[in-house]
Structures are given as C-alpha cells and as structure tokens.
mmCIF file of C-alpha atoms in Angstrom:
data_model
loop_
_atom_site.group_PDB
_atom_site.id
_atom_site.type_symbol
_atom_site.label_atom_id
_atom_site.label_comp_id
_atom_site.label_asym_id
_atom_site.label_seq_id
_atom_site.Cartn_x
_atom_site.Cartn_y
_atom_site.Cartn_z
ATOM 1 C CA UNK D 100 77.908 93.484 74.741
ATOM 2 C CA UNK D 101 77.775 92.955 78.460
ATOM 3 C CA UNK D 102 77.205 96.658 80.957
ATOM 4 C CA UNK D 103 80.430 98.420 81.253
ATOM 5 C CA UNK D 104 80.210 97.377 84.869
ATOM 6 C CA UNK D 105 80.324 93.399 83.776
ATOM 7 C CA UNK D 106 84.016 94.969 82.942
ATOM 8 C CA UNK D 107 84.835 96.510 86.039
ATOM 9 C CA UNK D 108 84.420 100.377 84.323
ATOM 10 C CA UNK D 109 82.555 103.147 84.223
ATOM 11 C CA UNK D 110 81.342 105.940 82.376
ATOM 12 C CA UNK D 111 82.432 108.483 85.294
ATOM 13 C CA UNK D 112 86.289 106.368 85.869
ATOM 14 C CA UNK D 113 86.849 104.499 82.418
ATOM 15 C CA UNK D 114 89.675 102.037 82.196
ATOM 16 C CA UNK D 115 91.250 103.593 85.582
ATOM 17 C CA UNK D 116 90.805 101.978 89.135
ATOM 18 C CA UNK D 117 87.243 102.143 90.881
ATOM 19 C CA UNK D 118 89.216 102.946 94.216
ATOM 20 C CA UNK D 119 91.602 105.781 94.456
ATOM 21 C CA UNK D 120 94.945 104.705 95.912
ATOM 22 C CA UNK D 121 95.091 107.005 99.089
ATOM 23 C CA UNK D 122 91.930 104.880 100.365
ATOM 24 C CA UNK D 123 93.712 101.577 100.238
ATOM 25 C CA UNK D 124 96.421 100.139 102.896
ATOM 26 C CA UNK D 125 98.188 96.916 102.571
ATOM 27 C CA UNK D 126 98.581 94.767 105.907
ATOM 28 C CA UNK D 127 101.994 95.606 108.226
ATOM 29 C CA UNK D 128 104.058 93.101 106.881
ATOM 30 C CA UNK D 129 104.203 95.649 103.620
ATOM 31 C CA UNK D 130 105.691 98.440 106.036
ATOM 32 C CA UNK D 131 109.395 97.946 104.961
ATOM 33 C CA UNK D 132 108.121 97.950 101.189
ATOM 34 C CA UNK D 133 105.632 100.993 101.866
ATOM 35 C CA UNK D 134 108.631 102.831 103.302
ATOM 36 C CA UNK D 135 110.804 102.003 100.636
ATOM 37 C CA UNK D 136 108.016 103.203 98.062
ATOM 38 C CA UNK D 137 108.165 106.638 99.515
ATOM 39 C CA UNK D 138 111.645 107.016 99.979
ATOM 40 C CA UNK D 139 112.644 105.704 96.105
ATOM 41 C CA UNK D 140 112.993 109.638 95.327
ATOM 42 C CA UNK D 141 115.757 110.155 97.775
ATOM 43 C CA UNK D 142 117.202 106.789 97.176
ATOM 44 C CA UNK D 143 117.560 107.120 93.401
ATOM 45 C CA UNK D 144 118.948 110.446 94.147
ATOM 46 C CA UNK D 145 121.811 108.738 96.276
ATOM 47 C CA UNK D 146 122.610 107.055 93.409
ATOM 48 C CA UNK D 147 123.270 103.852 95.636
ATOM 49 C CA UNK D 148 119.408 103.016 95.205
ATOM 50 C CA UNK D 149 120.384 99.403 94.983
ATOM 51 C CA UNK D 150 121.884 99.319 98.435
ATOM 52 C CA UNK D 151 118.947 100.351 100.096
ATOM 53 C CA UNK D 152 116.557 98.117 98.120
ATOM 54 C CA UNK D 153 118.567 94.867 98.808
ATOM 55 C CA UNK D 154 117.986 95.552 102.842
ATOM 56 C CA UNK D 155 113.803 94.607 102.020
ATOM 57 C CA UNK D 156 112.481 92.051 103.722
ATOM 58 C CA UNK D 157 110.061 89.284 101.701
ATOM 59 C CA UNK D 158 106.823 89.075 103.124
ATOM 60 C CA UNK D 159 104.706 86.090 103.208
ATOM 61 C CA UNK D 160 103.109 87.335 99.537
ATOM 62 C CA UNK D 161 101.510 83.820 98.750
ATOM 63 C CA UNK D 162 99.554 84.577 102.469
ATOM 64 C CA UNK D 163 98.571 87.804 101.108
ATOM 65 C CA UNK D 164 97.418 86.952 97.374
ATOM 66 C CA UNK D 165 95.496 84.013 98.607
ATOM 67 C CA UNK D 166 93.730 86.082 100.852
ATOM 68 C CA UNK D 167 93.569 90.082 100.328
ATOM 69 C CA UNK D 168 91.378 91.519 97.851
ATOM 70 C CA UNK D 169 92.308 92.990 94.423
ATOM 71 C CA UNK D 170 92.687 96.505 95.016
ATOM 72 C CA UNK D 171 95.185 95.889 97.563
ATOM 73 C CA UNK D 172 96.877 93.354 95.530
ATOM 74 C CA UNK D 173 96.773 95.825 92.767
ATOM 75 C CA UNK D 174 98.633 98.753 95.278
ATOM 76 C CA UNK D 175 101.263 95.759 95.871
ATOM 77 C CA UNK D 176 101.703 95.078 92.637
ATOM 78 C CA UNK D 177 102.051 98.714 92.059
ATOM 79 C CA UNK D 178 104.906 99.458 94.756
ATOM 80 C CA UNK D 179 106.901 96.192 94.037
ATOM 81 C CA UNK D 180 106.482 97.198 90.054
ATOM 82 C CA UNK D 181 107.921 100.886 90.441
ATOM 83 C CA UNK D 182 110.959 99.014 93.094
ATOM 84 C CA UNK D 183 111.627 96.660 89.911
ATOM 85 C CA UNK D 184 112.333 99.710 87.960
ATOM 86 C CA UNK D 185 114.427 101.613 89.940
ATOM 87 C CA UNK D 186 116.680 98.021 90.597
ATOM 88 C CA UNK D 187 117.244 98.025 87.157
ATOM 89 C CA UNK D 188 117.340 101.059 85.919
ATOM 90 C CA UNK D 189 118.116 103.259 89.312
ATOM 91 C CA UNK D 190 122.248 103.401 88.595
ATOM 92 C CA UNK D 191 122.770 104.153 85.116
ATOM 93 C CA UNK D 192 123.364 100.888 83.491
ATOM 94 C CA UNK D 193 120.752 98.280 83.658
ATOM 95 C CA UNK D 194 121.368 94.472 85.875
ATOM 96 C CA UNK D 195 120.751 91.455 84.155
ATOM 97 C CA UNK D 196 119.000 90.043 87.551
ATOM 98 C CA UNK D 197 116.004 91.386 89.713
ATOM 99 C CA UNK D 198 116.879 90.148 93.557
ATOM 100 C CA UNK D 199 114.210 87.430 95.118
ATOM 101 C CA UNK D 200 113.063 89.785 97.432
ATOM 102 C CA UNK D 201 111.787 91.907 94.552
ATOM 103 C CA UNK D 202 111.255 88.909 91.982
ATOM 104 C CA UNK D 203 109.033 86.734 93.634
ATOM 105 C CA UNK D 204 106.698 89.289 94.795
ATOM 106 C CA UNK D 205 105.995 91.131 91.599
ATOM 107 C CA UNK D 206 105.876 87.563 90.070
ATOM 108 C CA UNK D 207 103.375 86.003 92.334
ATOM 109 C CA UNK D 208 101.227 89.300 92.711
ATOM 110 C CA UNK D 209 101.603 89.324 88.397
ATOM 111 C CA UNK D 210 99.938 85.931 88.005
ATOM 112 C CA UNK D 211 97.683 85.952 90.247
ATOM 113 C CA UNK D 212 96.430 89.135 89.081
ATOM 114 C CA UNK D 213 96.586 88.244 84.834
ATOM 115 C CA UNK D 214 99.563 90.633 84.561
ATOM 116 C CA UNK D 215 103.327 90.599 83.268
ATOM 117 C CA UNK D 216 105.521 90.439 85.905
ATOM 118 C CA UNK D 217 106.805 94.252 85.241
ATOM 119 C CA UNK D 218 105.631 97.784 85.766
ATOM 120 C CA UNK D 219 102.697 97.990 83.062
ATOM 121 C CA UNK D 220 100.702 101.158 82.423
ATOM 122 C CA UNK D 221 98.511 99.908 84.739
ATOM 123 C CA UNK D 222 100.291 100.429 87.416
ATOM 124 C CA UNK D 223 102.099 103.497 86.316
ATOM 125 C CA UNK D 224 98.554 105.504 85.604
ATOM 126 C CA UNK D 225 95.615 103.800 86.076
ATOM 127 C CA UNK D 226 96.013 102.836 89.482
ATOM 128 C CA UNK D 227 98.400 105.311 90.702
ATOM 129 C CA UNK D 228 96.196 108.684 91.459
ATOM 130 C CA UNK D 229 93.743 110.057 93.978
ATOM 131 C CA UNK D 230 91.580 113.121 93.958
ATOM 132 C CA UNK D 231 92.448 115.856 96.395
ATOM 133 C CA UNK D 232 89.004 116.841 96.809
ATOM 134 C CA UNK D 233 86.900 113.860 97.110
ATOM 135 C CA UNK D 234 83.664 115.510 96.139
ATOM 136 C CA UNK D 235 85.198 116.852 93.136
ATOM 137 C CA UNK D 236 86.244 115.996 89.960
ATOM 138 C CA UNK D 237 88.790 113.385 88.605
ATOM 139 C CA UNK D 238 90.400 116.441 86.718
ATOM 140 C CA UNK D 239 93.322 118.236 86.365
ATOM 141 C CA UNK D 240 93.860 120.757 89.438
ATOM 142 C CA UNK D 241 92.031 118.062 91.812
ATOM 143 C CA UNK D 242 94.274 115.087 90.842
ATOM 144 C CA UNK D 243 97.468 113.365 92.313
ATOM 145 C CA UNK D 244 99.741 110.787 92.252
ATOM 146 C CA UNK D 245 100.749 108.482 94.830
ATOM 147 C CA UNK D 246 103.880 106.649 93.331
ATOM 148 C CA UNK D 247 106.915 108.655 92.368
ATOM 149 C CA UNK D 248 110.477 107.588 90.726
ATOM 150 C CA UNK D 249 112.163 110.989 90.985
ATOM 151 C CA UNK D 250 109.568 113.092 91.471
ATOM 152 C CA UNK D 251 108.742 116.584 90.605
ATOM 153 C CA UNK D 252 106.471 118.348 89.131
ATOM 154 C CA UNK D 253 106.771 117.458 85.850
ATOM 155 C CA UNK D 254 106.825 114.029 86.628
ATOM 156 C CA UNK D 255 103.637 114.220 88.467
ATOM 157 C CA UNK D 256 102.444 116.689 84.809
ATOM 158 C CA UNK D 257 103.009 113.980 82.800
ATOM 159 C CA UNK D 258 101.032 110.858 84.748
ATOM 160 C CA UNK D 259 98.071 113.295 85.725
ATOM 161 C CA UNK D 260 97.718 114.136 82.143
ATOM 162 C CA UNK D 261 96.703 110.715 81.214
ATOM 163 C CA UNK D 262 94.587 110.143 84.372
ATOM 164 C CA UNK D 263 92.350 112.836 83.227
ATOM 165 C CA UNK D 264 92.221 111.644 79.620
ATOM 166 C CA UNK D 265 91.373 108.108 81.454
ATOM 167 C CA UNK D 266 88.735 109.520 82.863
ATOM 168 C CA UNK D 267 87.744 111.717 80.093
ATOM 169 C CA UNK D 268 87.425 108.091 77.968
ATOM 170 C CA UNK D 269 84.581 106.679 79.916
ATOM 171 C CA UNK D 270 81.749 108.369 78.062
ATOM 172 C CA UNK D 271 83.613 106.990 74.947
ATOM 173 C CA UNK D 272 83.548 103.575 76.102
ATOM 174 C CA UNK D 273 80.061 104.084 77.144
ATOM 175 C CA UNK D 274 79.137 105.433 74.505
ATOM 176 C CA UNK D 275 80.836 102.479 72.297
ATOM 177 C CA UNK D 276 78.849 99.766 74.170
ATOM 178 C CA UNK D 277 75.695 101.180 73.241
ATOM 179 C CA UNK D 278 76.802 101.942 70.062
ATOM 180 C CA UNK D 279 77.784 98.099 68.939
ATOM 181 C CA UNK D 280 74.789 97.427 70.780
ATOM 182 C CA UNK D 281 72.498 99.403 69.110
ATOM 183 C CA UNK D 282 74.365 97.923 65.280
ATOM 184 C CA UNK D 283 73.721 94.599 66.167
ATOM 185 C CA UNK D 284 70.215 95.492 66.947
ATOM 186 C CA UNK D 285 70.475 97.113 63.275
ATOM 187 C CA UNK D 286 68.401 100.091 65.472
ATOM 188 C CA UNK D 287 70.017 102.530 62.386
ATOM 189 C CA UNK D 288 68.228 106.074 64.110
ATOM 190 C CA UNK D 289 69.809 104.787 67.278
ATOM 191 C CA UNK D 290 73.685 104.444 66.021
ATOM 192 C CA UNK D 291 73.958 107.641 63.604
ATOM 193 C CA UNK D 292 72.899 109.186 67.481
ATOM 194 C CA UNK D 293 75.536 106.945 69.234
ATOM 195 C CA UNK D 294 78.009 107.946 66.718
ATOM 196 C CA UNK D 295 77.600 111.676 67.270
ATOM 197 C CA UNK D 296 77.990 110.934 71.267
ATOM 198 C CA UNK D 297 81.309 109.057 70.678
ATOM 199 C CA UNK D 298 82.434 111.780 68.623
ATOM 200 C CA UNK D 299 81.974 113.998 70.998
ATOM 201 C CA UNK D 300 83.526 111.911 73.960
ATOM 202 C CA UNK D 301 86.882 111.515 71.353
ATOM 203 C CA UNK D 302 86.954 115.627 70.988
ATOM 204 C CA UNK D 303 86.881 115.547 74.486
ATOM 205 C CA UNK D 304 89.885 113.487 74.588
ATOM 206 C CA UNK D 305 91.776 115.224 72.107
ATOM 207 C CA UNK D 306 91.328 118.487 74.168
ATOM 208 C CA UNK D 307 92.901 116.539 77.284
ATOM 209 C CA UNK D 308 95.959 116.080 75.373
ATOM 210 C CA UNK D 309 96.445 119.937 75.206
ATOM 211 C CA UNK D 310 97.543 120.355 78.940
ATOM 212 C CA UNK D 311 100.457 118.169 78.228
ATOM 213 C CA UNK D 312 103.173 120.583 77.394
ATOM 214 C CA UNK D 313 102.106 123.218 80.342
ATOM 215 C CA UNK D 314 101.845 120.038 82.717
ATOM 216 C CA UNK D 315 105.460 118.430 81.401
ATOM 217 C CA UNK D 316 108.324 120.147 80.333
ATOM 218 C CA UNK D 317 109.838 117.693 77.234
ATOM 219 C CA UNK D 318 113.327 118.555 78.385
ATOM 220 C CA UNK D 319 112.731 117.151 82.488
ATOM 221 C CA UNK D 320 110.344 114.446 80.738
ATOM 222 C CA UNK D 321 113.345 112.946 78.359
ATOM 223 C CA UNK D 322 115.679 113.297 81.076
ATOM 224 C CA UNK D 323 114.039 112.636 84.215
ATOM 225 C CA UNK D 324 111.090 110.876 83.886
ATOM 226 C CA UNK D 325 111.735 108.320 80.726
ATOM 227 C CA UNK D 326 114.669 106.780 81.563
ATOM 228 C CA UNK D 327 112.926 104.772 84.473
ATOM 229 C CA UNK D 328 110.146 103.354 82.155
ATOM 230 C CA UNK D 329 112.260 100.822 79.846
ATOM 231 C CA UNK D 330 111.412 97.196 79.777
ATOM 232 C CA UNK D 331 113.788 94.473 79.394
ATOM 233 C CA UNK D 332 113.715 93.204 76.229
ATOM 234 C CA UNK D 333 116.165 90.275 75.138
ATOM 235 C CA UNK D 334 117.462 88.760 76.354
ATOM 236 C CA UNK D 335 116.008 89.987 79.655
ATOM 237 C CA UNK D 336 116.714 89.473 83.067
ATOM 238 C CA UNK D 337 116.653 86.888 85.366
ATOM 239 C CA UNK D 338 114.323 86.861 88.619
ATOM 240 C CA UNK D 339 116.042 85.229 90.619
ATOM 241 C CA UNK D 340 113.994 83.002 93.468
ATOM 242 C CA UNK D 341 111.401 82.234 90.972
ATOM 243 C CA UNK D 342 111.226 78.667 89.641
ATOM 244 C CA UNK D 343 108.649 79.042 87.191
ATOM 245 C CA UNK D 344 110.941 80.937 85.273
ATOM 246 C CA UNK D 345 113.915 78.194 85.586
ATOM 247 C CA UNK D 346 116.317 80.565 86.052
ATOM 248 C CA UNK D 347 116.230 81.887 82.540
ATOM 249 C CA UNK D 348 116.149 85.463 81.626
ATOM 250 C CA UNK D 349 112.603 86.264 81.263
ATOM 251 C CA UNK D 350 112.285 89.429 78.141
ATOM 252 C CA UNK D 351 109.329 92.185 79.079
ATOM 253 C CA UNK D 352 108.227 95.729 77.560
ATOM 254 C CA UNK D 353 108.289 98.566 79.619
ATOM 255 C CA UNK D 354 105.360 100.275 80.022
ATOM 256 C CA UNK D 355 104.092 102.632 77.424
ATOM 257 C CA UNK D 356 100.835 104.708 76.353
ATOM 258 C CA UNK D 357 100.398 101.588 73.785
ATOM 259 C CA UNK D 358 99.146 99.767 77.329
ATOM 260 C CA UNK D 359 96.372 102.268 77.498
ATOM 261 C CA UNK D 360 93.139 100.195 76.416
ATOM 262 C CA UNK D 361 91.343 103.864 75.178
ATOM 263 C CA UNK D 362 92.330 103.745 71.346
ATOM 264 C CA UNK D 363 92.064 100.169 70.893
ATOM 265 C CA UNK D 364 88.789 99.868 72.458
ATOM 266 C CA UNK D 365 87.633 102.651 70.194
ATOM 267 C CA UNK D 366 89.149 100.799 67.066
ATOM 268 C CA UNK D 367 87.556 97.925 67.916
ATOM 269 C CA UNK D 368 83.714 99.626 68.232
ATOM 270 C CA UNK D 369 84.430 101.296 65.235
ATOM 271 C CA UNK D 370 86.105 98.567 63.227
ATOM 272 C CA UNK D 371 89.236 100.336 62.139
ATOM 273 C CA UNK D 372 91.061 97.455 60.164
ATOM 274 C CA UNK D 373 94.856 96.971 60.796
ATOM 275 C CA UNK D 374 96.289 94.725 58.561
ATOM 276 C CA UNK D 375 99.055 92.578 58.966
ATOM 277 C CA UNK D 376 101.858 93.851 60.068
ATOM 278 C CA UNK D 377 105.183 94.226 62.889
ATOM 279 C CA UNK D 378 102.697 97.037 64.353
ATOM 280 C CA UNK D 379 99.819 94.879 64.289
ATOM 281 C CA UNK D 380 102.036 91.955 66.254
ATOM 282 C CA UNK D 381 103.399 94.469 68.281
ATOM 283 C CA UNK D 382 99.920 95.370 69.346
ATOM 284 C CA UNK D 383 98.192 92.115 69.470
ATOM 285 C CA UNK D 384 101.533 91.804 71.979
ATOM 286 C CA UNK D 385 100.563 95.002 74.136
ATOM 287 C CA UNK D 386 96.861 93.602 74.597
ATOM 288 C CA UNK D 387 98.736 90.967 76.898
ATOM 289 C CA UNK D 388 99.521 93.221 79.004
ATOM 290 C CA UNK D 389 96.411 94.900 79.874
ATOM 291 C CA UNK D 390 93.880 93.510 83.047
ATOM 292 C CA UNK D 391 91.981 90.574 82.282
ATOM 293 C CA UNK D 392 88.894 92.191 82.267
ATOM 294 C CA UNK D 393 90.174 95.254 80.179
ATOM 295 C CA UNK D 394 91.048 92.269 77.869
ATOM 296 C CA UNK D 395 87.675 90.758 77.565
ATOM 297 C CA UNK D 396 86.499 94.358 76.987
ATOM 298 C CA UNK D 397 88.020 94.995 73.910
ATOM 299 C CA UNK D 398 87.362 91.698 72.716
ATOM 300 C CA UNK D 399 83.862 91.972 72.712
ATOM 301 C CA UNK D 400 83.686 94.697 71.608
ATOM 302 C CA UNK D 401 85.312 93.398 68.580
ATOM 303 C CA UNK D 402 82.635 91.967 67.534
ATOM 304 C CA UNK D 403 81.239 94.949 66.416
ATOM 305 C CA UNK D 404 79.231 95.719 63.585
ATOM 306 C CA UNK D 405 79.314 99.198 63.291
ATOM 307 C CA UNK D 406 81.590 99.546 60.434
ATOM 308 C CA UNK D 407 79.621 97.388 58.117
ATOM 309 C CA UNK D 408 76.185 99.103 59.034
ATOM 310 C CA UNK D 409 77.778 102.506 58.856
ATOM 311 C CA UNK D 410 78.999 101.399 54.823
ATOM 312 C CA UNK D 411 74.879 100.691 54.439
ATOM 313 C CA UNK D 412 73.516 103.988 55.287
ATOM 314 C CA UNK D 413 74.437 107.541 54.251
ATOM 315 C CA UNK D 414 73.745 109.500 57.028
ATOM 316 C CA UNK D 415 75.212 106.619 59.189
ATOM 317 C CA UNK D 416 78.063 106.626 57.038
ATOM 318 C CA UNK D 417 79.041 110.525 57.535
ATOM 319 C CA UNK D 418 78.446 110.286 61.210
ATOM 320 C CA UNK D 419 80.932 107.423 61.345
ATOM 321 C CA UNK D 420 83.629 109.308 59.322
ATOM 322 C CA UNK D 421 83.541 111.876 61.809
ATOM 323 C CA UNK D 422 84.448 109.539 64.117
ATOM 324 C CA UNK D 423 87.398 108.104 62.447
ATOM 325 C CA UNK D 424 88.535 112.102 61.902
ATOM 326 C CA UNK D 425 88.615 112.594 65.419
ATOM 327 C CA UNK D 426 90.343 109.221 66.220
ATOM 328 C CA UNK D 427 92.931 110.458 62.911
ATOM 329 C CA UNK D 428 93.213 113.648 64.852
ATOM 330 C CA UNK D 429 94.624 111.940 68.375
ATOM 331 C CA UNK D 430 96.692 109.575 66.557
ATOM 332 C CA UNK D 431 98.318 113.039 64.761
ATOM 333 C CA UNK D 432 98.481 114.683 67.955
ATOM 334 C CA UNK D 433 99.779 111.641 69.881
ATOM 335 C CA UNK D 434 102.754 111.366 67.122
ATOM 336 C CA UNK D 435 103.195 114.918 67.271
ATOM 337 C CA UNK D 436 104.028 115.302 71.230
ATOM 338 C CA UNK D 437 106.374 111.775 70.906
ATOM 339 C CA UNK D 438 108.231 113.504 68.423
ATOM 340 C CA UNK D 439 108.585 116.494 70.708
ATOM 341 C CA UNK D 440 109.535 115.032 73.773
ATOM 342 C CA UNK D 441 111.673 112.298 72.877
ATOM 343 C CA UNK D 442 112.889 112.696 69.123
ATOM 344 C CA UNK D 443 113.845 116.468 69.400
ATOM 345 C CA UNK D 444 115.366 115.756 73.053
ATOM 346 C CA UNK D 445 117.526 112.682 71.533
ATOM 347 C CA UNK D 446 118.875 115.363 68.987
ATOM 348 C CA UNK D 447 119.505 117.648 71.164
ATOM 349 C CA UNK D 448 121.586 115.685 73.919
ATOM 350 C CA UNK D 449 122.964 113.446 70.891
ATOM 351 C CA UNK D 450 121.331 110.445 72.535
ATOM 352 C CA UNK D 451 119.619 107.375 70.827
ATOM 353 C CA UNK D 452 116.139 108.752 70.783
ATOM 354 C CA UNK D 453 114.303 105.807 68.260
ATOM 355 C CA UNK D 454 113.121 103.357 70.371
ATOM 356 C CA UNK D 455 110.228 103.971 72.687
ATOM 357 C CA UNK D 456 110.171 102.869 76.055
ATOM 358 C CA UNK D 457 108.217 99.472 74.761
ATOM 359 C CA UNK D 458 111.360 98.929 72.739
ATOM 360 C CA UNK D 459 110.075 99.358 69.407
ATOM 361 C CA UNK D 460 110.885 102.408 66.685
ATOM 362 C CA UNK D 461 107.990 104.184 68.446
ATOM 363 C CA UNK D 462 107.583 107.220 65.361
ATOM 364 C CA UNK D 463 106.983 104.331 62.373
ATOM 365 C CA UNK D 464 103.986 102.347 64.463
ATOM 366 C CA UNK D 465 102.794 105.671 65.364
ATOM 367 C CA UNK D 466 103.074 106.753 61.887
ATOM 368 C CA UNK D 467 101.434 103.450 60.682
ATOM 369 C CA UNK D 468 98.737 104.344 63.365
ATOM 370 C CA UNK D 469 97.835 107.538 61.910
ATOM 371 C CA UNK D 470 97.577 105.946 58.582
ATOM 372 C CA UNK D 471 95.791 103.453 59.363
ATOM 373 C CA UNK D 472 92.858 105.766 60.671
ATOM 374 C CA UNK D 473 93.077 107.559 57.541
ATOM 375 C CA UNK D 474 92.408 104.405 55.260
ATOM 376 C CA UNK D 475 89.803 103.456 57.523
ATOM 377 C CA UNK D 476 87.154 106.347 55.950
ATOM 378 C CA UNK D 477 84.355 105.078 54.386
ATOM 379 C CA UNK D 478 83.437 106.662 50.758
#
C-alpha cells in the first residue's frame, strides 16, 4: 500500500478536502453563480427558485477546467451541483430537463474531475465545511458549512455531523494502511497492535454518531433537508446543451452516506466478504461515484491480507473480531438513526418513506449490511 498522502488523505482530514472551502475563490466570471449559491435559501423559499436560476449566465467553464486547479474546480463543481438540485427538486415536482446553463457546467467540471455529473457526497460533505477557528480542531463546535439548500440549523446539524466523523476516520484509514501493510509483511506482533489501533479509531467513530439527534431534529431533517438530496433515477433527465449525452435522459443517484468511502475502506482492510447480491451491485455502483483517488484507495487496499492472517493466529484472530464488533456496531447504529429519521417520519406524515435518497429500499441493504458484518467473525 502506497502513504495515505499518495491518496490525497490524511490521518488529521481523512477522506474530506485538504483545503477548507472559505480559503478558496473561483475567478469573477463565477460571480453570478457565487451569488446565486448564497441566495438558493431565499430563492427556494420563493418557491419560484427556477425563475431566478434560469437568469445565470454560462461562463467560459472549458477556460476554467483547462486551466484552474482542483480545489477550485472542486468549489465549482460544488455550487453548480447544489444549483442542479434545487432546479429539479426546488418546486415540488421534479423536471425532466436540467437547463444548459446548469448542464454543461456540472458536466464538464464532472468529467474532468472523475465524477457523476450530480451532487455526490462529495460535494455535499466532504468539501463543503470550514473551521471557525483555524488553529483549532475539525470538530463539532468549531465546524461550518459553506453551502446551504434551505438552511437552518438543523440542516447545518446534520452535514457537520458527518464532517467530524470524516475527520474522526483518518486514524482508521491510517491505521488500515499500516495494518495491510504490516499482513503482507506477515509482521504478526505488528498487526494484532494495528488491529487494536483501528479498533480504537472505529469506537471513535461510533461515538461521533451520537451527536446526531441533538445536532438534527428527524422531523426538520425528513422535511426540510431530504427532499433536496434525490437523484434521478430512470429514466432521468435530460441536460440539455450537452452532446455527449445525445440528448437522452441521462439516470443518476442522489447523494447518500453510501458515497462516504469510511466503511468500505474499512471492509476492504479487514476483508469483510459481501457476497453476491442487489446490495453488493448497488455498492460496487456507489464506488463510481467516489474521487478517483478515493477509488484507487479502496482498491488497494483490497488487496489486503488481514483476514486470512488474522484466521492463522489466535491472538490475531480475537483482536480482529473486535474489529468487526465495532464495524457490526456502526452498521446497527447507522440502521438505527435511518429508521428514525426517515421510516418513523414517512409514518407519521403518511408519506412513501422506503426508498433512500440513492433510490434503493435503503432499511434491507442496511439490514444486509449489518449482517454481513456479523457473518464476517472469525471462530
């Protein structure tokens, strides 16, 4: 396995940008879209958000892409992402067309970034935070967000919560680096000590789920804050402008915790098998839309050869289960809060409440996910 930094991560920032968002300005010709960024609360809240979008200008984004660097395509790709959204979702009943002035931007910054032409978690977390205080922590209580749909506080609650888990995560994937490192150097003393660091990097992350109901009500979340992060699955929509599409509707996911690369780089390390199944194509489908890099990450680190050392040794053995516990007990807490904040709120408002917003019946695959981690002990 290659340095974490090979990767563009971290131990201190994990999967989440290296350069807060507050520090990075696109060029002028971006002012109309920059404004329009800042304004989406109060033009959703008009309810004529479509109106105001349509009056954007298109910049000269091939100009820009073939000569800015990524973090500000990244921001661009972030504003023109959350603008897709609120086109198509911002009045009730989706379109079945993104304009060109939104289209080809998001589609040219998308592939020439490795990305789906969409809002991805990405955007939606991992690139959309600053700290307050600078020389502090990437924690709750120094954190915030730079892109809002409706805003609020719960809104805000709910992205921040996963920015600090993000950050959280990059002792685990440190930790996992030297730890498949270490197997494949059969170095046993070595793992059964990487193994207890992971596991204590994964407690760590289970703890930053806790914050979630204080930071989020479930009510404001299901009502508020969800409805804007739907993808368009068939048959899509067209983006209109963009000929490598041909003018066909072009089906996407919306963007959804299942983006984050966190568990799956963890599964990976630890070789948690997932057998064939609509999850497993469902997730081979959300590894498409992580970064490049991110990609590559997990990948290599699915070569690992921790699970089959661990099923050698003992000692190695029991530190490895206690692993795959803690990973069990995030999957159970993960299913736990979806259950509260979107199955309970569909019951109570009477409102279709089984698909997730990646358009699949979010409570089986997270169901299957749990289990999964359970059958992956080692006796």
């Amino acid at each position: 396995m290659h340095a974490l930094d090979h990767y563009g991560l971290s131990a201190s920032h994990g999967f989440l940008s290296r350069r807060e968002i507050d520090d990075i300005a696109l060029p002028p010709e971006f002012d109309a879209v920059e404004d329009a960024a800042a304004m989406l609360p109060d033009y959703l809240a008009s309810g004529r958000v479509r109106h105001w979008l349509a009056r954007l200008p298109l910049p000269d984004v091939a100009g820009f892409v073939a000569e800015a660097a990524e973090a500000e395509l990244g921001v661009a790709m972030l504003r023109y992402g959350f603008l897709a959204q609120a086109w198509v979702w911002g009045e009730g009943a989706p379109v079945a067309s993104l304009p060109a002035n939104l289209a080809v931007p998001l589609a040219t910054l998308a592939d020439r970034l490795g990305l789906k032409p969409i809002m991805t978690y990405q955007h939606y977390v991992l690139d959309n935070w600053f700290r307050l205080d600078k020389a502090g922590d990437i924690a709750l209580g120094n954190l915030a967000i730079d892109q809002h749909f409706a805003g609020g506080r719960d809104e805000s609650g709910f992205i921040l919560v996963h920015v600090a888990i993000e950050a959280v995560a990059g002792r685990a994937i440190a930790a996992a680096v030297d730890l498949v490192n270490a197997a494949e150097a059969q170095d046993v003393p070595a793992t059964e000590r990487l193994l207890s660091e992971l596991h204590r990097a994964l407690a760590a992350i289970n703890a930053g789920l806790e914050p979630m109901m204080t930071a989020c009500d479930p009510h404001v979340y299901f009502h508020r804050v969800r409805p804007y992060l739907f993808g368009w699955p068939g048959p899509g929509i067209v983006y209109e402008g963009v000929e490598a599409f041909g003018g066909k509707p072009v089906p996407l996911r919306g963007q959804t915790g299942s983006q984050s690369s966190i568990v799956p780089a963890i599964d990976a390390a630890l070789g948690v098998p997932h057998g064939a199944s609509a999850l497993s194509t469902f997730l081979d489908e959300m590894h498409r839309y992580r970064a490049p890099r991110h990609r590559a990450f997990i990948d290599d680190l699915r070569t690992s050869g921790v699970r089959d050392l661990a099923a050698a040794q003992s000692a190695t053995r029991d530190a490895y289960n206690i692993c795959v516990g803690a990973l069990t007990a995030f999957r159970t807490a993960h299913l736990t809060l979806a259950a509260t904040y979107i199955s309970a709120q569909a019951a109570r408002a009477g409102a279709e409440g089984e698909t997730g917003t990646g358009g699949t019946p979010f409570l089986t695959y997270l169901a299957r996910h749990r289990d999964d981690s359970r059958a992956a002990f080692l006796h």
